[in-house]
Amino acid sequence: MVSSVTRTSGIAGNCASEANGLGKGIESSFAVNLLPLPANPLFGTDGIRGRVGELLSAPLALQIGFWAGIVLRNHATSVGPVILGQDSRNSSDMLAMALSAGLTAAGLEVWYLGLCPTPCVAYLTSISDAIGGVMISASHNPPEDNGIKIFGADGGKLPQQLQAEIEAGLRGKISTAATHSNCGRHYSRLELIDYYSQALKKPLDGNFNLEGMKIVLDLAWGAAVGLAPTVFTQMGAEVICLHNEADGDRINVDCGSTHLDILAATVQEHNADIGFAFDGDADRVLAVDNTGRQVNGDYILYLWGRHLQQKQQLPDNLIVSTVMANLGFEKAWQEIGGKLIRTAVGDQYVQAEMLRTGGMLGGEQSGHILCRHYAVTGDGLLTALHIAALVKQTGVSLAELVEQSFQTYPQLLRNVRVIDRDRRLAWKDCQPLQKAIALAESAMGDSGRILVRASGTEPVIRVMVEAANAELTNHWTNELVSKVQQYIA
């Protein structure tokens, strides 16, 4: 279990370094040279994310690195390094170096991993003496976006209190008079990624392997291009790769976990057993079964949950998911004695509820899957390995496992682009939309449900309708989308 992992300085090597006295007066310069910032909060549901050159820039990343360093240091029981990784976006090098400059200006040592999955940063932070971790990635967003994800010393998402302190520093609302004034050091520590690689395989070590399985991996031109094929090959699988170079111009473009058509066609073409599609930073994964059918996070949670339930490794038979989880999944899970708790959309909310309830398995329909037996955060590679192992161990194809699980209610999710943030966040005040929602809920009764929300990562309002049949789903989705377009967009 993650809670029993011992933090160790064993990966520190000979990189211990203290400041050299060059930084006196640095705090005052950061405090005075404030950048113009938008009025709305910088931190969203998954760190700070936006268009590079509009919100995200090297000067802002420098400031974020400095203030993150100050806050992490002030809350640490002892001073340790900060682990820094990135995805393949063209802007990631720039932002990573600016962040490192800010962190070293705060007197901290930076261990730079280069290209790696987000869960790699979280894992290495959790097992080392690091006081935090930072990942440069905008996850599934297009290439022109980027983001900054900050982890606490335990490898989990940074608590909102600490996010607020960082933002207060960025806005000039706190003083650094009492902080450390020396400079830290930056070290390239690419070799540490192997610790994460070994941790992925360890739960499946022994006599188990994936020999005889043909697996297709869609790597989305992103962070997992080097690691994922190596790990699956080492486990004995025959691996076919798609979009398997680090390409900042094409990351997530018509590929990966948001575009499964090419993966599905390749699985069928090569008569493969299973296909997996990762997003740009590989913290989420979706699957394709041997018939080319898409297998989303609801099915992954059900199949993995039933496996853990049968092994008596799922406390209270509990799975934590979000309001997006399909009704068909929920009812089927309850029929075999399971309990489902829903949270707001966002893996940080799922993780918080798992910690509150003692839940060991949770995730999102979109492919963020958290299993606290093996990891501290959502991990696409880990999830893919365990689902492949489940298929191998049962001797039943993924298509058959899906057929034996549940039938989904027809569900449609439409995104309506709303650039104006104030209008987007105030969607609940739109009376024509509220009347349309009330009418739809009354018409569907217990046979359907509606979810309208402003995205925390993109300038869109998401409209989701789920109903007992596709006709109802299509009708009410179109009705609600038209109201958003007419009165809000």
Short mmCIF file of C-alpha atoms in Angstrom, two decimals:
data_model
loop_
_atom_site.label_atom_id
_atom_site.label_comp_id
_atom_site.label_asym_id
_atom_site.label_seq_id
_atom_site.Cartn_x
_atom_site.Cartn_y
_atom_site.Cartn_z
CA MET A 1 0.00 0.00 0.00
CA VAL A 2 1.11 3.53 -0.70
CA SER A 3 0.70 4.52 2.93
CA SER A 4 3.41 2.05 3.94
CA VAL A 5 6.05 3.21 1.43
CA THR A 6 9.16 4.40 3.26
CA ARG A 7 10.60 7.69 2.09
CA THR A 8 14.29 7.26 1.43
CA SER A 9 17.30 9.35 0.56
CA GLY A 10 18.72 6.40 -1.36
CA ILE A 11 18.16 8.08 -4.72
CA ALA A 12 19.98 11.22 -3.68
CA GLY A 13 23.34 10.05 -5.05
CA ASN A 14 26.04 12.63 -4.48
CA CYS A 15 23.95 15.66 -5.36
CA ALA A 16 23.69 17.24 -1.93
CA SER A 17 24.41 20.93 -2.37
CA GLU A 18 23.99 24.09 -0.36
CA ALA A 19 23.73 27.63 -1.53
CA ASN A 20 26.76 29.66 -2.38
CA GLY A 21 25.68 33.01 -0.99
CA LEU A 22 24.83 34.62 -4.34
CA GLY A 23 21.18 35.20 -3.63
CA LYS A 24 21.07 37.96 -1.04
CA GLY A 25 18.26 40.35 -1.88
CA ILE A 26 16.54 38.01 -4.33
CA GLU A 27 13.29 37.97 -2.35
CA SER A 28 12.83 41.71 -2.57
CA SER A 29 13.26 41.70 -6.34
CA PHE A 30 10.57 39.03 -6.72
CA ALA A 31 8.27 40.89 -4.36
CA VAL A 32 8.64 44.19 -6.20
CA ASN A 33 8.58 43.05 -9.82
CA LEU A 34 5.00 41.86 -9.89
CA LEU A 35 3.54 40.64 -13.17
CA PRO A 36 0.10 41.63 -14.46
CA LEU A 37 -2.22 38.74 -13.63
CA PRO A 38 -5.87 38.02 -14.45
CA ALA A 39 -8.35 38.74 -11.68
CA ASN A 40 -9.57 35.15 -11.58
CA PRO A 41 -7.64 32.49 -9.61
CA LEU A 42 -4.64 31.01 -11.39
CA PHE A 43 -5.02 27.49 -10.00
CA GLY A 44 -7.75 25.40 -11.59
CA THR A 45 -8.74 21.78 -11.07
CA ASP A 46 -5.37 20.57 -12.37
CA GLY A 47 -2.81 23.24 -11.54
CA ILE A 48 -2.19 26.36 -13.62
CA ARG A 49 -3.08 25.83 -17.26
CA GLY A 50 -3.51 28.08 -20.28
CA ARG A 51 -2.32 29.25 -23.67
CA VAL A 52 1.42 29.83 -23.83
CA GLY A 53 2.15 33.51 -24.54
CA GLU A 54 -1.22 34.58 -23.19
CA LEU A 55 -1.28 33.31 -19.61
CA LEU A 56 1.81 31.17 -19.37
CA SER A 57 5.18 32.78 -20.00
CA ALA A 58 8.77 32.37 -18.84
CA PRO A 59 8.55 35.36 -16.42
CA LEU A 60 5.41 33.92 -14.84
CA ALA A 61 6.96 30.45 -14.59
CA LEU A 62 9.99 32.01 -12.90
CA GLN A 63 7.75 33.67 -10.33
CA ILE A 64 5.71 30.49 -9.82
CA GLY A 65 8.90 28.51 -9.25
CA PHE A 66 10.14 31.02 -6.69
CA TRP A 67 6.91 31.24 -4.73
CA ALA A 68 6.27 27.50 -4.92
CA GLY A 69 9.77 27.02 -3.54
CA ILE A 70 9.17 29.48 -0.70
CA VAL A 71 5.83 27.88 0.25
CA LEU A 72 7.09 24.29 -0.01
CA ARG A 73 10.16 25.17 2.05
CA ASN A 74 8.14 26.97 4.72
CA HIS A 75 5.89 23.93 5.17
CA ALA A 76 8.66 21.30 5.09
CA THR A 77 10.04 19.73 8.24
CA SER A 78 13.48 19.62 6.59
CA VAL A 79 14.87 21.06 3.38
CA GLY A 80 14.99 18.65 0.45
CA PRO A 81 14.98 18.88 -3.35
CA VAL A 82 12.08 19.54 -5.71
CA ILE A 83 11.60 17.02 -8.54
CA LEU A 84 10.82 18.55 -11.95
CA GLY A 85 9.56 16.82 -15.10
CA GLN A 86 7.93 17.80 -18.39
CA ASP A 87 6.03 16.56 -21.42
CA SER A 88 7.03 17.02 -25.07
CA ARG A 89 5.37 20.37 -25.84
CA ASN A 90 7.53 22.95 -27.58
CA SER A 91 7.05 25.33 -24.64
CA SER A 92 7.89 22.77 -21.95
CA ASP A 93 11.66 23.30 -22.08
CA MET A 94 11.23 27.05 -21.61
CA LEU A 95 8.78 26.72 -18.74
CA ALA A 96 10.80 23.98 -17.01
CA MET A 97 13.99 26.04 -17.09
CA ALA A 98 12.19 29.16 -15.86
CA LEU A 99 10.61 27.18 -13.03
CA SER A 100 13.96 25.72 -12.10
CA ALA A 101 15.44 29.22 -11.99
CA GLY A 102 12.68 30.30 -9.62
CA LEU A 103 13.08 27.25 -7.40
CA THR A 104 16.85 27.67 -7.16
CA ALA A 105 16.33 31.37 -6.42
CA ALA A 106 14.26 30.22 -3.45
CA GLY A 107 17.33 28.33 -2.22
CA LEU A 108 16.21 24.87 -3.29
CA GLU A 109 17.87 22.03 -5.14
CA VAL A 110 16.11 20.89 -8.32
CA TRP A 111 16.27 17.32 -9.64
CA TYR A 112 15.34 17.58 -13.30
CA LEU A 113 13.95 14.44 -14.97
CA GLY A 114 13.34 15.78 -18.46
CA LEU A 115 10.65 14.01 -20.49
CA CYS A 116 8.60 11.72 -18.26
CA PRO A 117 4.99 10.92 -17.28
CA THR A 118 3.32 12.99 -14.58
CA PRO A 119 2.97 9.93 -12.29
CA CYS A 120 6.74 9.51 -12.44
CA VAL A 121 7.21 12.91 -10.79
CA ALA A 122 4.58 12.10 -8.17
CA TYR A 123 6.08 8.68 -7.40
CA LEU A 124 9.68 9.87 -7.08
CA THR A 125 8.55 12.74 -4.87
CA SER A 126 6.72 10.30 -2.59
CA ILE A 127 9.65 7.91 -2.06
CA SER A 128 12.48 10.44 -1.76
CA ASP A 129 13.34 13.29 0.56
CA ALA A 130 11.87 15.77 -1.92
CA ILE A 131 9.66 18.47 -0.42
CA GLY A 132 7.59 18.68 -3.60
CA GLY A 133 7.36 17.98 -7.30
CA VAL A 134 6.44 19.98 -10.41
CA MET A 135 5.26 18.70 -13.79
CA ILE A 136 5.10 20.87 -16.90
CA SER A 137 2.16 19.62 -18.96
CA ALA A 138 -1.33 20.52 -20.12
CA SER A 139 -2.35 16.86 -20.09
CA HIS A 140 -4.81 16.22 -22.96
CA ASN A 141 -4.94 19.85 -24.14
CA PRO A 142 -3.69 20.89 -27.61
CA PRO A 143 -0.01 21.69 -28.30
CA GLU A 144 -0.36 25.46 -27.90
CA ASP A 145 -1.46 25.06 -24.26
CA ASN A 146 0.68 24.13 -21.30
CA GLY A 147 0.37 23.83 -17.56
CA ILE A 148 2.15 23.64 -14.24
CA LYS A 149 1.14 20.88 -11.81
CA ILE A 150 2.58 21.03 -8.31
CA PHE A 151 2.76 18.07 -5.91
CA GLY A 152 3.28 18.00 -2.17
CA ALA A 153 5.95 15.98 -0.39
CA ASP A 154 3.63 12.94 -0.33
CA GLY A 155 3.29 12.96 -4.13
CA GLY A 156 -0.33 14.07 -3.97
CA LYS A 157 -1.81 17.18 -5.54
CA LEU A 158 -0.81 20.30 -3.64
CA PRO A 159 -3.46 21.23 -1.03
CA GLN A 160 -5.58 24.27 -1.84
CA GLN A 161 -4.21 26.13 1.17
CA LEU A 162 -0.68 25.95 -0.24
CA GLN A 163 -1.92 26.86 -3.71
CA ALA A 164 -3.49 29.96 -2.18
CA GLU A 165 -0.21 30.88 -0.48
CA ILE A 166 1.68 30.60 -3.77
CA GLU A 167 -0.88 32.77 -5.51
CA ALA A 168 -0.74 35.31 -2.69
CA GLY A 169 3.01 35.59 -3.26
CA LEU A 170 2.51 36.04 -7.00
CA ARG A 171 0.09 38.88 -6.30
CA GLY A 172 2.41 40.60 -3.80
CA LYS A 173 0.23 39.87 -0.79
CA ILE A 174 2.86 38.17 1.39
CA SER A 175 6.33 39.19 2.49
CA THR A 176 9.50 37.13 2.05
CA ALA A 177 11.50 39.00 4.66
CA ALA A 178 12.03 35.90 6.81
CA THR A 179 12.85 33.50 3.99
CA HIS A 180 16.14 31.92 2.98
CA SER A 181 18.19 34.17 0.72
CA ASN A 182 20.72 31.83 -0.89
CA CYS A 183 20.60 30.14 -4.30
CA GLY A 184 20.05 26.44 -4.83
CA ARG A 185 21.36 24.17 -7.58
CA HIS A 186 19.94 22.41 -10.64
CA TYR A 187 20.85 18.78 -11.40
CA SER A 188 19.87 16.61 -14.33
CA ARG A 189 18.69 13.29 -12.82
CA LEU A 190 17.29 11.37 -15.77
CA GLU A 191 18.49 8.08 -14.27
CA LEU A 192 15.86 8.36 -11.53
CA ILE A 193 13.11 7.49 -14.02
CA ASP A 194 14.26 3.87 -13.76
CA TYR A 195 13.02 3.77 -10.14
CA TYR A 196 9.55 4.56 -11.45
CA SER A 197 9.88 1.97 -14.22
CA GLN A 198 10.77 -0.72 -11.70
CA ALA A 199 7.87 0.30 -9.45
CA LEU A 200 5.43 -0.14 -12.35
CA LYS A 201 6.52 -3.74 -12.88
CA LYS A 202 7.07 -4.76 -9.26
CA PRO A 203 3.42 -5.66 -8.41
CA LEU A 204 3.43 -8.00 -11.43
CA ASP A 205 6.87 -9.50 -10.80
CA GLY A 206 7.50 -13.17 -10.17
CA ASN A 207 6.27 -15.80 -12.57
CA PHE A 208 3.74 -13.50 -14.21
CA ASN A 209 4.32 -11.93 -17.62
CA LEU A 210 2.45 -10.71 -20.69
CA GLU A 211 3.97 -13.24 -23.07
CA GLY A 212 1.66 -14.24 -25.89
CA MET A 213 -0.20 -10.92 -25.80
CA LYS A 214 -0.14 -8.46 -28.69
CA ILE A 215 -0.72 -4.93 -27.40
CA VAL A 216 -1.05 -1.65 -29.31
CA LEU A 217 0.04 1.55 -27.56
CA ASP A 218 -0.99 5.04 -28.70
CA LEU A 219 1.52 7.35 -27.04
CA ALA A 220 0.08 10.65 -28.33
CA TRP A 221 3.54 12.05 -29.25
CA GLY A 222 3.83 12.74 -25.52
CA ALA A 223 5.54 11.95 -22.24
CA ALA A 224 5.34 8.14 -22.38
CA VAL A 225 6.99 7.63 -25.78
CA GLY A 226 10.17 6.14 -24.34
CA LEU A 227 8.97 4.46 -21.18
CA ALA A 228 5.72 2.69 -22.08
CA PRO A 229 7.00 0.52 -24.97
CA THR A 230 10.03 -0.48 -22.89
CA VAL A 231 7.98 -1.53 -19.87
CA PHE A 232 5.43 -3.54 -21.88
CA THR A 233 8.19 -5.22 -23.86
CA GLN A 234 10.08 -6.09 -20.68
CA MET A 235 6.88 -7.70 -19.38
CA GLY A 236 6.91 -10.00 -22.43
CA ALA A 237 4.25 -8.44 -24.64
CA GLU A 238 4.53 -7.97 -28.39
CA VAL A 239 4.16 -4.21 -28.70
CA ILE A 240 2.93 -2.14 -31.64
CA CYS A 241 3.35 1.61 -31.17
CA LEU A 242 1.49 4.59 -32.59
CA HIS A 243 2.56 8.25 -32.35
CA ASN A 244 5.67 7.16 -30.49
CA GLU A 245 8.06 10.08 -30.85
CA ALA A 246 8.30 13.16 -28.65
CA ASP A 247 6.70 15.78 -30.90
CA GLY A 248 5.62 19.11 -29.45
CA ASP A 249 3.82 20.13 -32.63
CA ARG A 250 1.55 17.06 -32.65
CA ILE A 251 1.06 16.10 -29.00
CA ASN A 252 -2.59 14.99 -28.55
CA VAL A 253 -3.52 16.04 -32.12
CA ASP A 254 -6.04 13.49 -33.45
CA CYS A 255 -4.48 10.78 -31.29
CA GLY A 256 -4.15 9.56 -27.73
CA SER A 257 -6.91 9.18 -25.17
CA THR A 258 -9.19 11.77 -26.81
CA HIS A 259 -9.08 10.20 -30.30
CA LEU A 260 -9.32 6.40 -30.28
CA ASP A 261 -10.27 5.70 -33.91
CA ILE A 262 -6.72 5.05 -35.19
CA LEU A 263 -5.98 2.84 -32.19
CA ALA A 264 -9.16 0.83 -32.74
CA ALA A 265 -8.36 0.33 -36.43
CA THR A 266 -4.80 -0.75 -35.64
CA VAL A 267 -5.96 -3.28 -33.04
CA GLN A 268 -8.26 -4.85 -35.59
CA GLU A 269 -5.70 -4.71 -38.38
CA HIS A 270 -3.08 -6.56 -36.34
CA ASN A 271 -5.56 -8.85 -34.55
CA ALA A 272 -4.21 -7.53 -31.25
CA ASP A 273 -5.50 -8.51 -27.83
CA ILE A 274 -5.89 -4.98 -26.53
CA GLY A 275 -4.98 -1.36 -27.21
CA PHE A 276 -4.21 1.47 -24.81
CA ALA A 277 -4.29 5.21 -25.52
CA PHE A 278 -2.53 7.66 -23.20
CA ASP A 279 -2.84 11.43 -22.98
CA GLY A 280 0.08 13.82 -23.32
CA ASP A 281 1.43 13.32 -19.80
CA ALA A 282 0.28 9.68 -19.39
CA ASP A 283 -1.65 10.16 -16.17
CA ARG A 284 -4.75 8.76 -17.85
CA VAL A 285 -5.51 5.90 -20.22
CA LEU A 286 -8.41 4.49 -22.19
CA ALA A 287 -8.54 1.05 -23.75
CA VAL A 288 -9.76 -0.62 -26.93
CA ASP A 289 -10.79 -4.27 -26.78
CA ASN A 290 -9.90 -6.95 -29.31
CA THR A 291 -12.93 -6.11 -31.46
CA GLY A 292 -11.97 -2.43 -31.67
CA ARG A 293 -14.60 -1.28 -29.16
CA GLN A 294 -13.68 1.60 -26.89
CA VAL A 295 -13.42 0.82 -23.17
CA ASN A 296 -13.65 3.90 -20.98
CA GLY A 297 -12.82 4.55 -17.34
CA ASP A 298 -16.17 3.25 -16.06
CA TYR A 299 -15.43 -0.21 -17.46
CA ILE A 300 -11.84 -0.10 -16.23
CA LEU A 301 -13.04 0.74 -12.72
CA TYR A 302 -15.68 -2.00 -12.78
CA LEU A 303 -13.31 -4.72 -14.05
CA TRP A 304 -10.42 -3.77 -11.77
CA GLY A 305 -12.82 -3.24 -8.87
CA ARG A 306 -14.39 -6.69 -9.31
CA HIS A 307 -10.91 -8.23 -9.47
CA LEU A 308 -9.90 -6.52 -6.21
CA GLN A 309 -13.26 -7.38 -4.64
CA GLN A 310 -12.76 -11.07 -5.41
CA LYS A 311 -9.32 -10.90 -3.78
CA GLN A 312 -10.87 -9.13 -0.74
CA GLN A 313 -8.64 -6.13 -1.38
CA LEU A 314 -11.37 -3.50 -1.78
CA PRO A 315 -12.46 -2.04 1.59
CA ASP A 316 -16.26 -1.76 1.85
CA ASN A 317 -16.41 -2.76 -1.84
CA LEU A 318 -16.08 0.99 -2.47
CA ILE A 319 -15.26 2.72 -5.73
CA VAL A 320 -15.03 6.52 -5.84
CA SER A 321 -15.91 8.15 -9.15
CA THR A 322 -17.40 11.42 -10.36
CA VAL A 323 -20.76 12.79 -11.40
CA MET A 324 -19.85 11.68 -14.93
CA ALA A 325 -19.94 7.96 -14.05
CA ASN A 326 -22.57 6.15 -16.11
CA LEU A 327 -25.78 4.98 -14.44
CA GLY A 328 -25.33 1.56 -16.00
CA PHE A 329 -21.97 1.23 -14.26
CA GLU A 330 -23.37 2.34 -10.91
CA LYS A 331 -26.33 -0.06 -11.00
CA ALA A 332 -24.21 -3.03 -12.09
CA TRP A 333 -21.65 -2.35 -9.37
CA GLN A 334 -24.38 -2.15 -6.74
CA GLU A 335 -25.84 -5.46 -7.97
CA ILE A 336 -22.63 -7.30 -7.02
CA GLY A 337 -22.50 -5.70 -3.58
CA GLY A 338 -20.47 -2.64 -4.47
CA LYS A 339 -20.81 0.93 -3.30
CA LEU A 340 -20.18 3.97 -5.51
CA ILE A 341 -19.50 7.48 -4.21
CA ARG A 342 -19.61 10.34 -6.71
CA THR A 343 -17.54 13.52 -6.50
CA ALA A 344 -17.15 16.66 -8.58
CA VAL A 345 -15.25 16.21 -11.84
CA GLY A 346 -11.49 16.20 -11.30
CA ASP A 347 -9.07 13.57 -10.06
CA GLN A 348 -8.10 15.76 -7.10
CA TYR A 349 -11.68 15.46 -5.80
CA VAL A 350 -11.68 11.71 -6.34
CA GLN A 351 -8.36 11.41 -4.51
CA ALA A 352 -9.57 13.58 -1.61
CA GLU A 353 -12.68 11.43 -1.19
CA MET A 354 -10.63 8.24 -1.33
CA LEU A 355 -8.40 9.56 1.45
CA ARG A 356 -11.43 10.64 3.48
CA THR A 357 -13.24 7.30 3.17
CA GLY A 358 -10.29 4.93 3.02
CA GLY A 359 -11.21 3.98 -0.54
CA MET A 360 -8.49 2.17 -2.50
CA LEU A 361 -9.86 2.47 -6.06
CA GLY A 362 -11.31 5.47 -7.82
CA GLY A 363 -11.21 7.43 -11.01
CA GLU A 364 -12.96 9.11 -13.86
CA GLN A 365 -14.75 8.01 -16.99
CA SER A 366 -12.11 9.95 -18.94
CA GLY A 367 -9.39 7.53 -17.83
CA HIS A 368 -7.85 8.97 -14.67
CA ILE A 369 -7.65 5.83 -12.51
CA LEU A 370 -6.23 5.85 -8.97
CA CYS A 371 -5.40 2.61 -7.18
CA ARG A 372 -3.85 3.35 -3.79
CA HIS A 373 -2.52 -0.20 -3.51
CA TYR A 374 0.14 0.74 -6.02
CA ALA A 375 0.31 4.50 -6.62
CA VAL A 376 -0.18 7.93 -5.07
CA THR A 377 -1.86 9.51 -8.09
CA GLY A 378 -3.63 8.62 -11.33
CA ASP A 379 -1.28 6.58 -13.52
CA GLY A 380 -2.03 5.55 -17.10
CA LEU A 381 0.89 3.14 -17.49
CA LEU A 382 0.16 1.39 -14.19
CA THR A 383 -3.52 1.05 -15.06
CA ALA A 384 -2.77 -0.32 -18.53
CA LEU A 385 -0.36 -2.93 -17.13
CA HIS A 386 -2.90 -4.15 -14.59
CA ILE A 387 -5.76 -4.34 -17.09
CA ALA A 388 -3.54 -6.28 -19.50
CA ALA A 389 -2.57 -8.56 -16.61
CA LEU A 390 -6.22 -9.08 -15.71
CA VAL A 391 -6.99 -10.17 -19.27
CA LYS A 392 -4.00 -12.53 -19.30
CA GLN A 393 -4.79 -14.02 -15.89
CA THR A 394 -8.48 -14.65 -16.59
CA GLY A 395 -7.85 -16.13 -20.01
CA VAL A 396 -10.89 -14.20 -21.21
CA SER A 397 -10.72 -11.53 -23.90
CA LEU A 398 -11.34 -7.93 -22.93
CA ALA A 399 -14.36 -7.91 -25.24
CA GLU A 400 -15.90 -10.81 -23.30
CA LEU A 401 -15.10 -9.20 -19.95
CA VAL A 402 -16.84 -6.03 -21.07
CA GLU A 403 -19.87 -7.99 -22.31
CA GLN A 404 -20.12 -9.71 -18.93
CA SER A 405 -19.98 -6.43 -16.98
CA PHE A 406 -22.74 -3.92 -17.77
CA GLN A 407 -24.53 -2.01 -20.49
CA THR A 408 -24.11 1.74 -20.44
CA TYR A 409 -26.97 4.18 -20.60
CA PRO A 410 -26.66 6.29 -23.77
CA GLN A 411 -24.65 9.35 -22.76
CA LEU A 412 -23.72 12.43 -24.76
CA LEU A 413 -21.19 15.06 -23.76
CA ARG A 414 -21.04 18.29 -25.78
CA ASN A 415 -18.66 21.19 -25.21
CA VAL A 416 -19.79 24.73 -25.98
CA ARG A 417 -16.95 27.23 -26.24
CA VAL A 418 -17.50 30.31 -24.04
CA ILE A 419 -14.49 32.61 -24.04
CA ASP A 420 -15.85 35.11 -21.51
CA ARG A 421 -14.92 33.59 -18.14
CA ASP A 422 -17.48 35.56 -16.11
CA ARG A 423 -20.32 34.47 -18.38
CA ARG A 424 -19.01 30.90 -18.34
CA LEU A 425 -18.89 30.68 -14.55
CA ALA A 426 -22.26 32.38 -14.16
CA TRP A 427 -24.13 29.80 -16.25
CA LYS A 428 -26.35 28.94 -13.25
CA ASP A 429 -27.82 32.45 -13.41
CA CYS A 430 -29.09 31.93 -16.97
CA GLN A 431 -32.82 31.49 -16.47
CA PRO A 432 -33.66 30.13 -19.96
CA LEU A 433 -31.03 27.41 -19.46
CA GLN A 434 -32.28 26.61 -15.96
CA LYS A 435 -35.84 26.28 -17.22
CA ALA A 436 -34.68 23.94 -20.01
CA ILE A 437 -32.77 21.80 -17.50
CA ALA A 438 -35.81 21.59 -15.21
CA LEU A 439 -38.04 20.61 -18.13
CA ALA A 440 -35.61 17.89 -19.25
CA GLU A 441 -35.26 16.46 -15.74
CA SER A 442 -39.01 16.37 -15.31
CA ALA A 443 -39.51 14.66 -18.67
CA MET A 444 -36.88 11.95 -18.05
CA GLY A 445 -37.58 11.30 -14.37
CA ASP A 446 -35.53 8.40 -12.99
CA SER A 447 -34.62 7.21 -16.49
CA GLY A 448 -31.97 9.85 -17.05
CA ARG A 449 -29.85 12.62 -15.63
CA ILE A 450 -28.27 15.90 -16.68
CA LEU A 451 -24.96 17.51 -15.83
CA VAL A 452 -24.04 21.03 -16.90
CA ARG A 453 -20.79 22.57 -15.69
CA ALA A 454 -18.09 25.04 -16.57
CA SER A 455 -14.81 23.26 -17.32
CA GLY A 456 -11.95 23.83 -14.91
CA THR A 457 -9.30 23.31 -17.60
CA GLU A 458 -10.76 24.72 -20.84
CA PRO A 459 -12.93 27.73 -21.85
CA VAL A 460 -16.02 25.60 -22.39
CA ILE A 461 -19.32 24.73 -20.78
CA ARG A 462 -19.85 20.98 -20.77
CA VAL A 463 -23.36 19.62 -21.29
CA MET A 464 -23.89 15.94 -20.48
CA VAL A 465 -27.18 14.09 -20.87
CA GLU A 466 -27.71 10.45 -19.97
CA ALA A 467 -30.99 8.66 -20.63
CA ALA A 468 -32.51 5.23 -21.03
CA ASN A 469 -32.52 5.52 -24.81
CA ALA A 470 -30.52 7.36 -27.44
CA GLU A 471 -33.51 9.32 -28.76
CA LEU A 472 -34.05 11.05 -25.42
CA THR A 473 -30.34 11.64 -25.01
CA ASN A 474 -30.00 13.30 -28.41
CA HIS A 475 -33.11 15.40 -28.00
CA TRP A 476 -32.28 16.90 -24.63
CA THR A 477 -28.61 17.37 -25.42
CA ASN A 478 -29.53 19.43 -28.49
CA GLU A 479 -32.07 21.44 -26.50
CA LEU A 480 -29.61 22.35 -23.74
CA VAL A 481 -26.69 23.05 -26.07
CA SER A 482 -28.87 25.42 -28.08
CA LYS A 483 -29.76 27.34 -24.91
CA VAL A 484 -26.09 27.69 -23.94
CA GLN A 485 -25.22 28.88 -27.43
CA GLN A 486 -28.12 31.32 -27.54
CA TYR A 487 -27.88 32.89 -24.09
CA ILE A 488 -24.29 32.41 -22.85
CA ALA A 489 -21.76 31.79 -25.66
#
